[in-house]
């Protein structure tokens, strides 16, 4: 019976997540994480994500068709949260302006802050959390590439959406074209609505705050942040409701793949370390053979042939080494005592 209960407890989803967190990330405490290795890695992934969004523009007509298809699916499912939220944010500037700041800024601020927090205070679990985020981001990039989608704000006015980012652009640092800084809107891929990584990243942040936060306020923030972000992306007409669902699904897939990604990267690192070790050993052996060739020293000698120069011909020339001139019997050791006898 105890074994059966243990097996049941291990099969529970919560137990699986806890087991994954503890087993797959315990190596982080032994690996000696360093910020100067982590920062370039994160910057490289973010640069790849940004470049992918820039390059994966797709065909505008197909992107619009995909957006309209999402609207038709939502209508069939009686999901229409975007329109009422967008009308509310458009009518009430005290809601629309903070929502635009939320959409344009927190996506790039909160996530790095939580990464740094985990790195400094939860280093044992940081590697798994970082790998989860990076894996999900790469999956989202695949979604942008395969399914370019026009956001609601870029549909024709007949569909009833208003671009709040353009409406309130005079209040913020972004331009009227996108959430990018003024003058850079044309350099971004505005047809990368599916999936919503704003929602995906906020969900990751929420899980980290809820799981590792020590106070009730921090845990409540972990619940509120992804929920408010979901409302914001729909109210500002940047994403459909199904975009938000897809963003959460991407994070779920990334979570499932994280143990395998960590295992694969661990094997790659081990192979590289072994190869470097063999190369270093071969190089050290080559240097050792060059230095020691014809220049061996015996124990106690600093310079080759030192003893021969000090004591005369060595044993191979038929002379026995004797004590140095002026040496005392005590310095001569047992050999001198035997000669005296």
Tab-separated table of C-alpha atoms in Angstrom:
chain	number	residue	atom	x	y	z
A	1	UNK	CA	0.000	0.000	0.000
A	2	UNK	CA	2.693	2.614	0.752
A	3	UNK	CA	4.269	1.933	-2.644
A	4	UNK	CA	0.888	2.394	-4.361
A	5	UNK	CA	0.316	5.742	-2.600
A	6	UNK	CA	3.791	6.891	-3.582
A	7	UNK	CA	3.167	5.995	-7.204
A	8	UNK	CA	-0.128	7.874	-7.170
A	9	UNK	CA	1.481	10.959	-5.667
A	10	UNK	CA	4.224	10.886	-8.306
A	11	UNK	CA	1.614	10.702	-11.074
A	12	UNK	CA	-0.110	13.910	-9.962
A	13	UNK	CA	0.550	16.926	-12.243
A	14	UNK	CA	1.717	19.057	-9.339
A	15	UNK	CA	4.137	16.387	-8.228
A	16	UNK	CA	5.476	16.079	-11.785
A	17	UNK	CA	6.124	19.817	-11.972
A	18	UNK	CA	7.831	19.790	-8.588
A	19	UNK	CA	9.935	16.787	-9.593
A	20	UNK	CA	10.939	18.491	-12.843
A	21	UNK	CA	11.901	21.664	-10.998
A	22	UNK	CA	13.997	19.885	-8.389
A	23	UNK	CA	15.704	17.229	-10.522
A	24	UNK	CA	16.298	19.124	-13.733
A	25	UNK	CA	17.660	22.259	-12.093
A	26	UNK	CA	19.774	20.890	-9.273
A	27	UNK	CA	22.771	20.975	-11.617
A	28	UNK	CA	22.580	24.756	-11.740
A	29	UNK	CA	23.863	25.047	-8.196
A	30	UNK	CA	26.944	23.041	-9.155
A	31	UNK	CA	27.605	24.575	-12.536
A	32	UNK	CA	28.833	27.961	-11.367
A	33	UNK	CA	26.508	30.283	-13.296
A	34	UNK	CA	28.154	33.563	-14.241
A	35	UNK	CA	26.377	36.696	-15.423
A	36	UNK	CA	28.970	37.340	-18.130
A	37	UNK	CA	28.025	34.029	-19.761
A	38	UNK	CA	24.276	34.325	-19.191
A	39	UNK	CA	23.874	37.872	-20.516
A	40	UNK	CA	25.305	37.198	-24.004
A	41	UNK	CA	23.141	34.072	-24.247
A	42	UNK	CA	19.941	35.948	-23.436
A	43	UNK	CA	20.879	38.810	-25.745
A	44	UNK	CA	21.564	36.356	-28.551
A	45	UNK	CA	18.150	34.717	-28.138
A	46	UNK	CA	16.374	38.061	-27.958
A	47	UNK	CA	18.249	39.293	-31.032
A	48	UNK	CA	17.215	36.143	-32.897
A	49	UNK	CA	13.629	36.697	-31.811
A	50	UNK	CA	13.671	40.332	-32.942
A	51	UNK	CA	15.385	39.506	-36.231
A	52	UNK	CA	12.912	36.717	-36.866
A	53	UNK	CA	10.001	39.057	-36.313
A	54	UNK	CA	11.582	41.534	-38.680
A	55	UNK	CA	12.234	39.003	-41.424
A	56	UNK	CA	9.119	36.854	-41.100
A	57	UNK	CA	6.756	39.452	-42.494
A	58	UNK	CA	4.877	37.150	-44.830
A	59	UNK	CA	2.273	38.227	-47.321
A	60	UNK	CA	0.005	41.068	-46.163
A	61	UNK	CA	-3.056	39.600	-47.853
A	62	UNK	CA	-2.578	36.215	-46.193
A	63	UNK	CA	-1.960	37.918	-42.846
A	64	UNK	CA	-5.277	39.771	-43.147
A	65	UNK	CA	-7.032	36.549	-44.139
A	66	UNK	CA	-5.635	34.815	-41.057
A	67	UNK	CA	-6.855	37.646	-38.830
A	68	UNK	CA	-10.347	37.522	-40.311
A	69	UNK	CA	-10.415	33.748	-39.925
A	70	UNK	CA	-9.630	34.133	-36.223
A	71	UNK	CA	-12.515	36.585	-35.911
A	72	UNK	CA	-14.862	34.108	-37.593
A	73	UNK	CA	-13.758	31.323	-35.247
A	74	UNK	CA	-14.286	33.542	-32.228
A	75	UNK	CA	-17.729	34.540	-33.490
A	76	UNK	CA	-18.657	30.883	-33.906
A	77	UNK	CA	-17.480	30.227	-30.335
A	78	UNK	CA	-19.326	33.322	-29.062
A	79	UNK	CA	-16.055	34.939	-27.995
A	80	UNK	CA	-16.037	38.681	-28.540
A	81	UNK	CA	-14.009	40.285	-25.766
A	82	UNK	CA	-11.948	42.450	-28.120
A	83	UNK	CA	-14.684	44.826	-29.281
A	84	UNK	CA	-16.083	45.933	-25.890
A	85	UNK	CA	-12.615	46.301	-24.394
A	86	UNK	CA	-11.363	48.287	-27.371
A	87	UNK	CA	-14.373	50.631	-27.250
A	88	UNK	CA	-13.794	51.162	-23.525
A	89	UNK	CA	-10.096	51.972	-23.947
A	90	UNK	CA	-10.847	54.239	-26.890
A	91	UNK	CA	-13.521	56.176	-25.016
A	92	UNK	CA	-11.754	56.432	-21.642
A	93	UNK	CA	-8.293	57.938	-21.947
A	94	UNK	CA	-7.541	57.279	-18.274
A	95	UNK	CA	-7.702	53.576	-19.179
A	96	UNK	CA	-6.356	53.704	-22.709
A	97	UNK	CA	-3.166	55.663	-22.021
A	98	UNK	CA	-1.948	53.461	-19.119
A	99	UNK	CA	-2.863	50.397	-21.161
A	100	UNK	CA	-0.701	51.610	-24.046
A	101	UNK	CA	2.203	52.247	-21.671
A	102	UNK	CA	1.655	48.778	-20.206
A	103	UNK	CA	1.742	47.163	-23.649
A	104	UNK	CA	4.711	49.152	-24.950
A	105	UNK	CA	6.949	48.953	-21.865
A	106	UNK	CA	6.353	46.198	-19.311
A	107	UNK	CA	6.931	43.428	-21.823
A	108	UNK	CA	10.583	44.503	-21.957
A	109	UNK	CA	11.057	45.506	-18.303
A	110	UNK	CA	9.358	42.987	-16.034
A	111	UNK	CA	10.744	39.868	-17.708
A	112	UNK	CA	14.443	40.870	-17.424
A	113	UNK	CA	13.909	42.028	-13.838
A	114	UNK	CA	12.490	38.644	-12.860
A	115	UNK	CA	15.350	36.875	-14.643
A	116	UNK	CA	17.875	38.897	-12.633
A	117	UNK	CA	15.906	38.235	-9.436
A	118	UNK	CA	15.948	34.491	-10.075
A	119	UNK	CA	19.644	34.575	-10.961
A	120	UNK	CA	20.578	36.338	-7.732
A	121	UNK	CA	18.254	34.704	-5.224
A	122	UNK	CA	17.070	31.456	-6.829
A	123	UNK	CA	20.105	30.330	-8.786
A	124	UNK	CA	19.253	26.649	-8.237
A	125	UNK	CA	16.083	27.089	-10.314
A	126	UNK	CA	17.221	29.868	-12.627
A	127	UNK	CA	18.538	27.616	-15.396
A	128	UNK	CA	15.249	25.750	-15.836
A	129	UNK	CA	13.258	28.999	-15.775
A	130	UNK	CA	15.546	30.602	-18.358
A	131	UNK	CA	15.451	27.534	-20.587
A	132	UNK	CA	11.652	27.447	-20.389
A	133	UNK	CA	11.417	31.087	-21.450
A	134	UNK	CA	13.916	30.719	-24.292
A	135	UNK	CA	12.362	27.519	-25.635
A	136	UNK	CA	8.879	29.039	-25.655
A	137	UNK	CA	10.167	32.178	-27.372
A	138	UNK	CA	11.675	30.115	-30.176
A	139	UNK	CA	8.380	28.243	-30.593
A	140	UNK	CA	6.584	31.579	-30.821
A	141	UNK	CA	9.011	32.665	-33.515
A	142	UNK	CA	8.068	29.588	-35.516
A	143	UNK	CA	4.434	30.617	-35.150
A	144	UNK	CA	5.167	34.125	-36.492
A	145	UNK	CA	6.916	32.568	-39.480
A	146	UNK	CA	4.306	29.963	-40.375
A	147	UNK	CA	1.199	31.974	-39.567
A	148	UNK	CA	1.591	35.734	-40.142
A	149	UNK	CA	-1.522	37.342	-38.683
A	150	UNK	CA	-2.888	40.848	-38.975
A	151	UNK	CA	-3.756	42.296	-35.547
A	152	UNK	CA	-7.225	43.813	-35.030
A	153	UNK	CA	-5.889	47.403	-35.088
A	154	UNK	CA	-4.658	47.009	-38.690
A	155	UNK	CA	-7.943	45.696	-40.078
A	156	UNK	CA	-10.088	48.073	-42.054
A	157	UNK	CA	-12.273	50.436	-40.033
A	158	UNK	CA	-15.382	48.494	-41.007
A	159	UNK	CA	-14.507	45.762	-38.500
A	160	UNK	CA	-14.911	48.186	-35.599
A	161	UNK	CA	-11.413	48.334	-34.108
A	162	UNK	CA	-9.459	51.484	-33.185
A	163	UNK	CA	-5.684	51.544	-32.853
A	164	UNK	CA	-5.258	53.031	-29.374
A	165	UNK	CA	-1.480	53.145	-29.833
A	166	UNK	CA	-2.016	55.598	-32.697
A	167	UNK	CA	-4.816	57.442	-30.901
A	168	UNK	CA	-2.713	58.123	-27.793
A	169	UNK	CA	0.706	58.296	-29.466
A	170	UNK	CA	1.139	61.908	-28.350
A	171	UNK	CA	1.217	60.699	-24.717
A	172	UNK	CA	4.018	58.170	-25.077
A	173	UNK	CA	7.373	57.484	-26.633
A	174	UNK	CA	5.980	55.194	-29.324
A	175	UNK	CA	4.898	56.249	-32.787
A	176	UNK	CA	1.572	55.878	-34.519
A	177	UNK	CA	2.618	52.824	-36.534
A	178	UNK	CA	3.464	50.383	-33.731
A	179	UNK	CA	4.699	50.079	-30.154
A	180	UNK	CA	8.262	50.683	-31.391
A	181	UNK	CA	10.002	54.033	-30.758
A	182	UNK	CA	9.043	56.901	-33.042
A	183	UNK	CA	10.396	56.501	-36.545
A	184	UNK	CA	11.128	52.784	-36.108
A	185	UNK	CA	7.642	51.410	-36.623
A	186	UNK	CA	8.411	50.470	-40.215
A	187	UNK	CA	11.288	48.254	-39.027
A	188	UNK	CA	9.038	45.943	-36.985
A	189	UNK	CA	6.869	43.071	-38.121
A	190	UNK	CA	3.357	44.262	-37.362
A	191	UNK	CA	1.826	40.994	-38.573
A	192	UNK	CA	3.168	38.870	-35.712
A	193	UNK	CA	-0.025	38.657	-33.689
A	194	UNK	CA	-0.262	34.862	-33.415
A	195	UNK	CA	0.758	33.776	-30.809
A	196	UNK	CA	0.832	36.632	-28.303
A	197	UNK	CA	4.184	36.482	-26.538
A	198	UNK	CA	3.111	39.496	-24.488
A	199	UNK	CA	0.681	37.096	-22.834
A	200	UNK	CA	3.150	34.200	-22.908
A	201	UNK	CA	5.964	36.110	-21.228
A	202	UNK	CA	3.590	37.615	-18.678
A	203	UNK	CA	2.358	34.101	-17.843
A	204	UNK	CA	5.962	32.996	-17.300
A	205	UNK	CA	6.523	35.994	-15.015
A	206	UNK	CA	3.338	35.187	-13.122
A	207	UNK	CA	4.384	31.586	-12.534
A	208	UNK	CA	7.795	32.689	-11.258
A	209	UNK	CA	6.263	35.247	-8.895
A	210	UNK	CA	3.664	32.812	-7.600
A	211	UNK	CA	6.047	29.902	-7.152
A	212	UNK	CA	9.008	31.721	-5.636
A	213	UNK	CA	7.471	34.836	-4.112
A	214	UNK	CA	7.702	34.960	-0.338
A	215	UNK	CA	4.897	37.407	0.387
A	216	UNK	CA	1.204	37.467	-0.426
A	217	UNK	CA	1.584	40.710	-2.360
A	218	UNK	CA	4.183	39.166	-4.691
A	219	UNK	CA	2.014	36.122	-5.302
A	220	UNK	CA	-1.039	38.264	-6.001
A	221	UNK	CA	1.070	40.206	-8.485
A	222	UNK	CA	1.885	36.880	-10.108
A	223	UNK	CA	-1.837	36.346	-10.700
A	224	UNK	CA	-2.693	39.915	-11.689
A	225	UNK	CA	0.131	40.529	-14.153
A	226	UNK	CA	-0.825	37.935	-16.829
A	227	UNK	CA	-4.545	38.666	-16.418
A	228	UNK	CA	-4.116	42.421	-16.868
A	229	UNK	CA	-1.753	41.857	-19.784
A	230	UNK	CA	-4.380	39.704	-21.513
A	231	UNK	CA	-6.968	42.464	-21.091
A	232	UNK	CA	-4.500	45.092	-22.318
A	233	UNK	CA	-3.497	43.285	-25.517
A	234	UNK	CA	-7.167	42.938	-26.481
A	235	UNK	CA	-8.269	46.414	-25.367
A	236	UNK	CA	-5.492	48.089	-27.342
A	237	UNK	CA	-6.492	46.013	-30.425
A	238	UNK	CA	-3.050	44.454	-30.698
A	239	UNK	CA	-4.205	40.844	-30.287
A	240	UNK	CA	-7.261	38.634	-30.516
A	241	UNK	CA	-8.423	36.509	-27.631
A	242	UNK	CA	-7.214	33.381	-29.441
A	243	UNK	CA	-3.774	34.999	-29.766
A	244	UNK	CA	-3.654	35.135	-25.972
A	245	UNK	CA	-4.758	31.502	-25.745
A	246	UNK	CA	-2.050	30.533	-28.232
A	247	UNK	CA	0.545	32.443	-26.204
A	248	UNK	CA	-0.381	30.453	-23.089
A	249	UNK	CA	-0.305	27.213	-25.104
A	250	UNK	CA	3.183	28.024	-26.397
A	251	UNK	CA	4.402	28.441	-22.833
A	252	UNK	CA	2.847	25.079	-21.937
A	253	UNK	CA	4.652	23.342	-24.791
A	254	UNK	CA	7.871	25.082	-23.826
A	255	UNK	CA	7.475	23.846	-20.255
A	256	UNK	CA	7.074	20.254	-21.441
A	257	UNK	CA	10.121	20.493	-23.706
A	258	UNK	CA	12.391	22.189	-21.173
A	259	UNK	CA	13.725	18.991	-19.478
A	260	UNK	CA	14.673	17.550	-22.857
A	261	UNK	CA	16.313	20.785	-23.984
A	262	UNK	CA	18.315	20.915	-20.765
A	263	UNK	CA	19.361	17.292	-21.187
A	264	UNK	CA	20.432	17.911	-24.775
A	265	UNK	CA	22.417	21.034	-23.918
A	266	UNK	CA	24.048	19.186	-21.039
A	267	UNK	CA	25.229	16.447	-23.375
A	268	UNK	CA	26.524	18.960	-25.893
A	269	UNK	CA	28.458	20.783	-23.173
A	270	UNK	CA	29.900	17.502	-21.904
A	271	UNK	CA	31.050	16.511	-25.397
A	272	UNK	CA	32.635	19.902	-25.986
A	273	UNK	CA	34.349	19.820	-22.590
A	274	UNK	CA	35.731	16.329	-23.294
A	275	UNK	CA	36.993	17.410	-26.705
A	276	UNK	CA	38.710	20.473	-25.277
A	277	UNK	CA	40.224	18.361	-22.492
A	278	UNK	CA	41.651	15.883	-25.012
A	279	UNK	CA	43.038	18.699	-27.130
A	280	UNK	CA	44.618	20.331	-24.079
A	281	UNK	CA	46.087	16.998	-22.964
A	282	UNK	CA	47.596	16.322	-26.370
A	283	UNK	CA	49.104	19.799	-26.489
A	284	UNK	CA	50.538	19.438	-22.982
A	285	UNK	CA	52.030	16.037	-23.853
A	286	UNK	CA	53.665	17.455	-26.961
A	287	UNK	CA	55.210	20.320	-25.023
A	288	UNK	CA	56.445	17.932	-22.317
A	289	UNK	CA	58.204	15.660	-24.825
A	290	UNK	CA	59.946	18.631	-26.458
A	291	UNK	CA	61.193	20.066	-23.164
A	292	UNK	CA	62.354	16.794	-21.591
A	293	UNK	CA	64.132	15.287	-24.634
A	294	UNK	CA	67.843	14.714	-23.662
A	295	UNK	CA	67.416	16.928	-20.625
A	296	UNK	CA	66.220	14.635	-17.835
A	297	UNK	CA	66.933	15.580	-14.238
A	298	UNK	CA	67.073	13.243	-11.286
A	299	UNK	CA	65.494	13.800	-7.922
A	300	UNK	CA	66.999	16.717	-6.077
A	301	UNK	CA	68.643	18.260	-9.189
A	302	UNK	CA	67.662	21.639	-10.499
A	303	UNK	CA	70.005	21.600	-13.533
A	304	UNK	CA	70.686	18.560	-15.756
A	305	UNK	CA	74.019	16.854	-15.010
A	306	UNK	CA	74.320	18.979	-11.869
A	307	UNK	CA	75.651	16.109	-9.756
A	308	UNK	CA	78.281	15.145	-12.367
A	309	UNK	CA	79.713	18.656	-12.474
A	310	UNK	CA	79.947	18.839	-8.701
A	311	UNK	CA	81.291	15.392	-7.853
A	312	UNK	CA	83.375	14.417	-10.881
A	313	UNK	CA	82.787	11.409	-13.151
A	314	UNK	CA	79.597	9.555	-12.405
A	315	UNK	CA	79.102	5.843	-11.729
A	316	UNK	CA	78.945	5.059	-15.414
A	317	UNK	CA	82.603	6.147	-15.712
A	318	UNK	CA	83.816	3.838	-12.946
A	319	UNK	CA	84.182	6.322	-10.118
A	320	UNK	CA	82.147	6.209	-6.961
A	321	UNK	CA	80.782	9.516	-5.794
A	322	UNK	CA	82.382	10.707	-2.591
A	323	UNK	CA	81.731	13.495	-0.168
A	324	UNK	CA	82.426	17.036	-1.251
A	325	UNK	CA	85.710	18.668	-0.079
A	326	UNK	CA	85.356	20.095	3.391
A	327	UNK	CA	82.201	18.168	4.169
A	328	UNK	CA	81.843	16.833	7.701
A	329	UNK	CA	81.237	13.169	8.517
A	330	UNK	CA	77.708	14.076	9.460
A	331	UNK	CA	77.121	15.577	6.010
A	332	UNK	CA	78.556	12.446	4.373
A	333	UNK	CA	75.939	10.231	5.960
A	334	UNK	CA	76.146	6.434	6.197
A	335	UNK	CA	78.733	6.144	3.398
A	336	UNK	CA	81.313	8.082	5.358
A	337	UNK	CA	80.728	5.997	8.450
A	338	UNK	CA	81.248	2.810	6.491
A	339	UNK	CA	84.519	4.082	5.017
A	340	UNK	CA	85.843	4.975	8.465
A	341	UNK	CA	85.132	1.501	9.700
